[in-house]
């Protein structure tokens, strides 16, 4: 079983992206999620400081109220 199968809720990625404004930083953050093969990500935090943006991306593996595989009778 992979480590990803052991994730209960989500995976967060936090980084600093160089950009010219907050809008560009937002777009780059979403693009980063796609380039990392995370697909659609949620931006949980973003703060532009004049040089770039500090962002925290979240990829939900299991969203609340989803069917959780570990509750099944045979989780393998």
Coordinates of C-alpha atoms in Angstrom, one line a residue:
X1 CA 0.0 0.0 0.0
X2 CA 1.3 3.5 -0.9
X3 CA 1.9 6.3 1.6
X4 CA -0.7 8.3 -0.3
X5 CA -3.3 5.7 0.7
X6 CA -2.6 6.4 4.3
X7 CA -3.5 10.2 4.0
X8 CA -6.7 10.8 5.9
X9 CA -7.6 14.3 4.6
X10 CA -5.2 16.4 2.5
X11 CA -1.7 17.3 1.5
X12 CA -0.4 20.8 1.9
X13 CA 2.4 22.5 -0.1
X14 CA 3.8 25.8 1.1
X15 CA 6.3 27.9 -0.9
X16 CA 7.3 31.4 -2.1
X17 CA 6.8 32.3 -5.7
X18 CA 8.5 35.3 -7.3
X19 CA 5.9 37.4 -9.2
X20 CA 5.1 41.0 -10.1
X21 CA 1.7 41.2 -8.4
X22 CA -0.8 39.2 -6.3
X23 CA -2.9 38.2 -9.3
X24 CA 0.1 36.7 -11.1
X25 CA 1.1 34.9 -7.8
X26 CA -2.4 33.4 -7.6
X27 CA -2.2 32.1 -11.2
X28 CA 1.3 30.7 -10.6
X29 CA 0.1 28.9 -7.5
X30 CA -2.7 27.1 -9.4
X31 CA -0.3 26.3 -12.2
X32 CA 2.2 24.8 -9.7
X33 CA -0.5 22.4 -8.5
X34 CA -1.1 21.2 -12.0
X35 CA 2.6 20.9 -12.8
X36 CA 3.1 18.9 -9.6
X37 CA 0.3 16.5 -10.9
X38 CA -1.9 17.5 -8.0
X39 CA -4.7 18.6 -10.3
X40 CA -7.0 21.2 -8.9
X41 CA -5.8 22.6 -5.6
X42 CA -7.3 25.0 -3.1
X43 CA -5.3 28.0 -2.1
X44 CA -5.5 28.2 1.7
X45 CA -3.2 31.2 2.2
X46 CA -1.6 33.8 0.0
X47 CA 0.3 36.9 0.9
X48 CA 2.0 39.2 -1.6
X49 CA 4.9 41.3 -0.2
X50 CA 6.0 43.3 -3.3
X51 CA 8.5 40.7 -4.6
X52 CA 6.5 37.6 -4.6
X53 CA 3.8 35.6 -2.9
X54 CA 3.8 33.2 0.0
X55 CA 1.2 30.5 -0.8
X56 CA -0.1 27.4 0.8
X57 CA -1.8 24.9 -1.5
X58 CA -4.0 22.1 -0.4
X59 CA -4.9 19.0 -2.4
X60 CA -7.7 17.1 -0.7
X61 CA -7.2 13.4 -1.0
X62 CA -10.5 12.8 0.9
X63 CA -12.9 15.6 1.4
X64 CA -15.3 15.6 4.4
X65 CA -18.2 13.2 3.9
X66 CA -16.6 11.3 1.1
X67 CA -16.7 7.5 1.0
X68 CA -13.5 6.6 3.0
X69 CA -11.7 3.5 1.8
X70 CA -10.4 2.6 5.3
X71 CA -14.1 2.1 6.4
X72 CA -14.6 -0.5 3.8
X73 CA -14.6 -4.2 5.0
X74 CA -11.4 -5.0 3.0
X75 CA -9.2 -1.9 2.8
X76 CA -6.6 -3.6 0.6

